[in-house]
PDB file of C-alpha atoms and ligand atoms in Angstrom:
ATOM      1  CA  UNK A  24      -0.012  -0.010  -0.018  1.00  0.00           C
ATOM      2  CA  UNK A  25       1.258   3.417  -0.888  1.00  0.00           C
ATOM      3  CA  UNK A  26       0.765   6.385   1.508  1.00  0.00           C
ATOM      4  CA  UNK A  27       0.737   9.997   0.524  1.00  0.00           C
ATOM      5  CA  UNK A  28      -0.095  13.113   2.413  1.00  0.00           C
ATOM      6  CA  UNK A  29      -2.709  15.756   1.316  1.00  0.00           C
ATOM      7  CA  UNK A  30      -2.416  18.630   3.726  1.00  0.00           C
ATOM      8  CA  UNK A  31      -3.338  17.185   7.132  1.00  0.00           C
ATOM      9  CA  UNK A  32      -4.755  14.007   5.574  1.00  0.00           C
ATOM     10  CA  UNK A  33      -2.935  10.681   5.217  1.00  0.00           C
ATOM     11  CA  UNK A  34      -4.069   8.745   2.098  1.00  0.00           C
ATOM     12  CA  UNK A  35      -3.385   5.055   1.790  1.00  0.00           C
ATOM     13  CA  UNK A  36      -3.936   3.579  -1.655  1.00  0.00           C
ATOM     14  CA  UNK A  37      -3.872  -0.041  -2.594  1.00  0.00           C
ATOM     15  CA  UNK A  38      -4.828  -1.428  -6.012  1.00  0.00           C
ATOM     16  CA  UNK A  39      -7.060  -4.582  -5.695  1.00  0.00           C
ATOM     17  CA  UNK A  40      -8.605  -6.683  -8.453  1.00  0.00           C
ATOM     18  CA  UNK A  41     -11.343  -4.667 -10.103  1.00  0.00           C
ATOM     19  CA  UNK A  42     -10.435  -1.382  -8.425  1.00  0.00           C
ATOM     20  CA  UNK A  43      -8.781   0.061  -5.368  1.00  0.00           C
ATOM     21  CA  UNK A  44      -8.909   0.292  -1.611  1.00  0.00           C
ATOM     22  CA  UNK A  45      -8.398   3.734  -0.131  1.00  0.00           C
ATOM     23  CA  UNK A  46      -7.746   4.576   3.492  1.00  0.00           C
ATOM     24  CA  UNK A  47      -8.179   8.212   4.772  1.00  0.00           C
ATOM     25  CA  UNK A  48      -7.000   9.405   8.189  1.00  0.00           C
ATOM     26  CA  UNK A  49      -6.640  12.942   9.579  1.00  0.00           C
ATOM     27  CA  UNK A  50      -8.494  16.113   8.594  1.00  0.00           C
ATOM     28  CA  UNK A  51     -10.506  16.776   5.449  1.00  0.00           C
ATOM     29  CA  UNK A  52     -10.347  20.556   4.960  1.00  0.00           C
ATOM     30  CA  UNK A  53      -9.066  23.417   2.768  1.00  0.00           C
ATOM     31  CA  UNK A  54      -5.633  21.702   2.701  1.00  0.00           C
ATOM     32  CA  UNK A  55      -6.849  18.376   1.389  1.00  0.00           C
ATOM     33  CA  UNK A  56      -7.890  18.615  -2.384  1.00  0.00           C
ATOM     34  CA  UNK A  57      -9.483  15.236  -2.592  1.00  0.00           C
ATOM     35  CA  UNK A  58     -10.444  15.775  -6.256  1.00  0.00           C
ATOM     36  CA  UNK A  59      -6.758  15.505  -7.137  1.00  0.00           C
ATOM     37  CA  UNK A  60      -6.646  11.960  -5.741  1.00  0.00           C
ATOM     38  CA  UNK A  61      -8.766  10.651  -8.608  1.00  0.00           C
ATOM     39  CA  UNK A  62      -5.919  10.429 -10.986  1.00  0.00           C
ATOM     40  CA  UNK A  63      -3.968   8.167  -8.558  1.00  0.00           C
ATOM     41  CA  UNK A  64      -6.934   5.767  -8.030  1.00  0.00           C
ATOM     42  CA  UNK A  65      -7.191   2.940 -10.532  1.00  0.00           C
ATOM     43  CA  UNK A  66     -10.428   2.930 -12.339  1.00  0.00           C
ATOM     44  CA  UNK A  67     -13.198   0.436 -11.167  1.00  0.00           C
ATOM     45  CA  UNK A  68     -14.883  -0.250  -7.798  1.00  0.00           C
ATOM     46  CA  UNK A  69     -13.533   1.557  -4.809  1.00  0.00           C
ATOM     47  CA  UNK A  70     -13.648   0.711  -1.095  1.00  0.00           C
ATOM     48  CA  UNK A  71     -12.841   3.688   1.188  1.00  0.00           C
ATOM     49  CA  UNK A  72     -12.149   3.331   4.852  1.00  0.00           C
ATOM     50  CA  UNK A  73     -12.485   6.671   6.747  1.00  0.00           C
ATOM     51  CA  UNK A  74     -12.165   5.419  10.299  1.00  0.00           C
ATOM     52  CA  UNK A  75      -9.355   7.691  11.058  1.00  0.00           C
ATOM     53  CA  UNK A  76     -11.035  10.915   9.766  1.00  0.00           C
ATOM     54  CA  UNK A  77     -11.303  13.211  12.871  1.00  0.00           C
ATOM     55  CA  UNK A  78     -12.370  16.473  11.295  1.00  0.00           C
ATOM     56  CA  UNK A  79     -14.355  17.574   8.182  1.00  0.00           C
ATOM     57  CA  UNK A  80     -15.185  21.222   7.460  1.00  0.00           C
ATOM     58  CA  UNK A  81     -17.564  22.605   4.694  1.00  0.00           C
ATOM     59  CA  UNK A  82     -14.709  22.941   2.147  1.00  0.00           C
ATOM     60  CA  UNK A  83     -13.622  19.373   2.909  1.00  0.00           C
ATOM     61  CA  UNK A  84     -17.129  18.160   2.508  1.00  0.00           C
ATOM     62  CA  UNK A  85     -17.319  19.796  -0.978  1.00  0.00           C
ATOM     63  CA  UNK A  86     -14.174  17.935  -1.899  1.00  0.00           C
ATOM     64  CA  UNK A  87     -15.481  14.689  -0.499  1.00  0.00           C
ATOM     65  CA  UNK A  88     -18.594  15.101  -2.687  1.00  0.00           C
ATOM     66  CA  UNK A  89     -16.423  15.821  -5.755  1.00  0.00           C
ATOM     67  CA  UNK A  90     -14.311  12.722  -5.121  1.00  0.00           C
ATOM     68  CA  UNK A  91     -17.483  10.512  -4.743  1.00  0.00           C
ATOM     69  CA  UNK A  92     -19.060  11.880  -7.943  1.00  0.00           C
ATOM     70  CA  UNK A  93     -15.996  11.016 -10.073  1.00  0.00           C
ATOM     71  CA  UNK A  94     -15.493   7.575  -8.461  1.00  0.00           C
ATOM     72  CA  UNK A  95     -19.248   6.855  -8.841  1.00  0.00           C
ATOM     73  CA  UNK A  96     -18.943   7.476 -12.591  1.00  0.00           C
ATOM     74  CA  UNK A  97     -16.209   4.763 -12.819  1.00  0.00           C
ATOM     75  CA  UNK A  98     -17.678   2.079 -10.543  1.00  0.00           C
ATOM     76  CA  UNK A  99     -19.234   1.361  -7.155  1.00  0.00           C
ATOM     77  CA  UNK A 100     -18.226   3.423  -4.132  1.00  0.00           C
ATOM     78  CA  UNK A 101     -18.313   1.354  -0.911  1.00  0.00           C
ATOM     79  CA  UNK A 102     -17.517   2.966   2.498  1.00  0.00           C
ATOM     80  CA  UNK A 103     -16.294   1.022   5.514  1.00  0.00           C
ATOM     81  CA  UNK A 104     -15.957   2.233   9.102  1.00  0.00           C
ATOM     82  CA  UNK A 105     -17.121   5.759   8.169  1.00  0.00           C
ATOM     83  CA  UNK A 106     -15.880   8.095  10.980  1.00  0.00           C
ATOM     84  CA  UNK A 107     -18.441   9.682  13.332  1.00  0.00           C
ATOM     85  CA  UNK A 108     -17.951  13.200  12.091  1.00  0.00           C
ATOM     86  CA  UNK A 109     -18.102  12.249   8.424  1.00  0.00           C
ATOM     87  CA  UNK A 110     -21.164  10.084   8.921  1.00  0.00           C
ATOM     88  CA  UNK A 111     -23.005  13.037  10.464  1.00  0.00           C
ATOM     89  CA  UNK A 112     -22.013  15.416   7.584  1.00  0.00           C
ATOM     90  CA  UNK A 113     -22.982  12.762   4.943  1.00  0.00           C
ATOM     91  CA  UNK A 114     -26.494  12.408   6.447  1.00  0.00           C
ATOM     92  CA  UNK A 115     -27.087  16.151   5.720  1.00  0.00           C
ATOM     93  CA  UNK A 116     -26.494  15.554   2.025  1.00  0.00           C
ATOM     94  CA  UNK A 117     -29.169  13.679   0.173  1.00  0.00           C
ATOM     95  CA  UNK A 118     -27.008  12.994  -2.849  1.00  0.00           C
ATOM     96  CA  UNK A 119     -24.693  10.879  -0.589  1.00  0.00           C
ATOM     97  CA  UNK A 120     -27.637   8.811   0.688  1.00  0.00           C
ATOM     98  CA  UNK A 121     -27.772   7.043  -2.643  1.00  0.00           C
ATOM     99  CA  UNK A 122     -24.464   7.428  -4.399  1.00  0.00           C
ATOM    100  CA  UNK A 123     -22.491   5.321  -1.869  1.00  0.00           C
ATOM    101  CA  UNK A 124     -22.947   2.132  -0.043  1.00  0.00           C
ATOM    102  CA  UNK A 125     -22.105   2.218   3.646  1.00  0.00           C
ATOM    103  CA  UNK A 126     -21.040  -1.147   5.128  1.00  0.00           C
ATOM    104  CA  UNK A 127     -20.252   0.079   8.628  1.00  0.00           C
ATOM    105  CA  UNK A 128     -19.868   3.370  10.492  1.00  0.00           C
ATOM    106  CA  UNK A 129     -18.778   4.840  13.888  1.00  0.00           C
ATOM    107  CA  UNK A 130     -21.399   6.341  16.085  1.00  0.00           C
ATOM    108  CA  UNK A 131     -21.458   8.069  19.541  1.00  0.00           C
ATOM    109  CA  UNK A 132     -22.875   5.746  22.177  1.00  0.00           C
ATOM    110  CA  UNK A 133     -23.530   6.290  25.884  1.00  0.00           C
ATOM    111  CA  UNK A 134     -24.012   3.815  28.640  1.00  0.00           C
ATOM    112  CA  UNK A 135     -26.904   4.675  30.945  1.00  0.00           C
ATOM    113  CA  UNK A 136     -25.573   2.359  33.600  1.00  0.00           C
ATOM    114  CA  UNK A 137     -22.041   3.712  34.125  1.00  0.00           C
ATOM    115  CA  UNK A 138     -21.993   6.850  32.048  1.00  0.00           C
ATOM    116  CA  UNK A 139     -19.211   5.584  29.748  1.00  0.00           C
ATOM    117  CA  UNK A 140     -19.117   7.014  26.207  1.00  0.00           C
ATOM    118  CA  UNK A 141     -17.683   5.227  23.167  1.00  0.00           C
ATOM    119  CA  UNK A 142     -17.811   5.415  19.324  1.00  0.00           C
ATOM    120  CA  UNK A 143     -18.111   1.741  18.334  1.00  0.00           C
ATOM    121  CA  UNK A 144     -18.398   0.479  14.764  1.00  0.00           C
ATOM    122  CA  UNK A 145     -21.958  -0.346  13.697  1.00  0.00           C
ATOM    123  CA  UNK A 146     -22.336  -3.041  11.142  1.00  0.00           C
ATOM    124  CA  UNK A 147     -24.849  -1.573   8.713  1.00  0.00           C
ATOM    125  CA  UNK A 148     -25.376  -4.895   6.778  1.00  0.00           C
ATOM    126  CA  UNK A 149     -26.066  -6.993   9.817  1.00  0.00           C
ATOM    127  CA  UNK A 150     -28.449  -4.307  11.167  1.00  0.00           C
ATOM    128  CA  UNK A 151     -29.920  -3.215   7.869  1.00  0.00           C
ATOM    129  CA  UNK A 152     -33.540  -3.898   8.816  1.00  0.00           C
ATOM    130  CA  UNK A 153     -33.378  -1.830  12.080  1.00  0.00           C
ATOM    131  CA  UNK A 154     -31.469   0.990  10.405  1.00  0.00           C
ATOM    132  CA  UNK A 155     -34.161   1.275   7.752  1.00  0.00           C
ATOM    133  CA  UNK A 156     -36.610   1.919  10.563  1.00  0.00           C
ATOM    134  CA  UNK A 157     -34.281   4.499  11.975  1.00  0.00           C
ATOM    135  CA  UNK A 158     -33.388   2.293  14.946  1.00  0.00           C
ATOM    136  CA  UNK A 159     -29.768   2.069  15.972  1.00  0.00           C
ATOM    137  CA  UNK A 160     -28.785  -1.357  17.515  1.00  0.00           C
ATOM    138  CA  UNK A 161     -27.731  -1.446  21.114  1.00  0.00           C
ATOM    139  CA  UNK A 162     -24.046  -1.895  21.573  1.00  0.00           C
ATOM    140  CA  UNK A 163     -22.199  -3.529  24.577  1.00  0.00           C
ATOM    141  CA  UNK A 164     -20.605  -1.094  26.961  1.00  0.00           C
ATOM    142  CA  UNK A 165     -16.735  -1.478  26.962  1.00  0.00           C
ATOM    143  CA  UNK A 166     -16.674  -0.636  30.670  1.00  0.00           C
ATOM    144  CA  UNK A 167     -19.524  -2.517  32.246  1.00  0.00           C
ATOM    145  CA  UNK A 168     -20.986  -4.754  29.448  1.00  0.00           C
ATOM    146  CA  UNK A 169     -24.562  -3.472  29.638  1.00  0.00           C
ATOM    147  CA  UNK A 170     -26.317  -2.287  26.453  1.00  0.00           C
ATOM    148  CA  UNK A 171     -25.317   1.181  25.383  1.00  0.00           C
ATOM    149  CA  UNK A 172     -27.659   3.414  23.515  1.00  0.00           C
ATOM    150  CA  UNK A 173     -27.049   5.856  20.574  1.00  0.00           C
ATOM    151  CA  UNK A 174     -26.081   9.216  22.178  1.00  0.00           C
ATOM    152  CA  UNK A 175     -27.575  11.412  19.596  1.00  0.00           C
ATOM    153  CA  UNK A 176     -30.715  11.842  17.499  1.00  0.00           C
ATOM    154  CA  UNK A 177     -31.001   8.766  15.194  1.00  0.00           C
ATOM    155  CA  UNK A 178     -31.536  11.088  12.088  1.00  0.00           C
ATOM    156  CA  UNK A 179     -27.955  12.346  12.511  1.00  0.00           C
ATOM    157  CA  UNK A 180     -26.586   8.964  11.597  1.00  0.00           C
ATOM    158  CA  UNK A 181     -29.388   6.940  10.067  1.00  0.00           C
ATOM    159  CA  UNK A 182     -31.298   9.230   7.676  1.00  0.00           C
ATOM    160  CA  UNK A 183     -29.356   7.723   4.727  1.00  0.00           C
ATOM    161  CA  UNK A 184     -30.525   4.235   5.590  1.00  0.00           C
ATOM    162  CA  UNK A 185     -34.272   5.068   5.970  1.00  0.00           C
ATOM    163  CA  UNK A 186     -36.412   2.852   3.816  1.00  0.00           C
TER     164      UNK A 186
HETATM  165 ZN1   ZN J  29     -21.349   0.936  31.096  1.00  0.00          ZN
END
């Protein structure tokens, strides 16, 4: 896998049969022209892991939409482990509800028993039926093991899955 730096964003790129696998980590902002990445990504289907994306601003979001549009013209765009901040931004943009397939994403959870907070990965395939009804699955608390609940309005994460 090759790694390059776009501003404050680390970009990992790995050609795979039929397309590419991309890993993004850091900040997507004015200093990360994602549109320029396209030339480096082999044509075909693309899987993007954004688990390490900690910050996205409005300029970064425009760049993200540009990137997805171009990749979408060349194949399927699948997202894995979408970071919490990116997931909330994507839910605000209807175009992104249909142009990508989200396999899993991070979401803020809170434990009502011990007060712990965490951002576990939610499997959107396993829980597809519940997500389509705007119901986030309960997740096990890393501190005490009881069921944690989503710590925010379901729409913030789940609008894009709504049936
Ligand atoms: Zn707990």
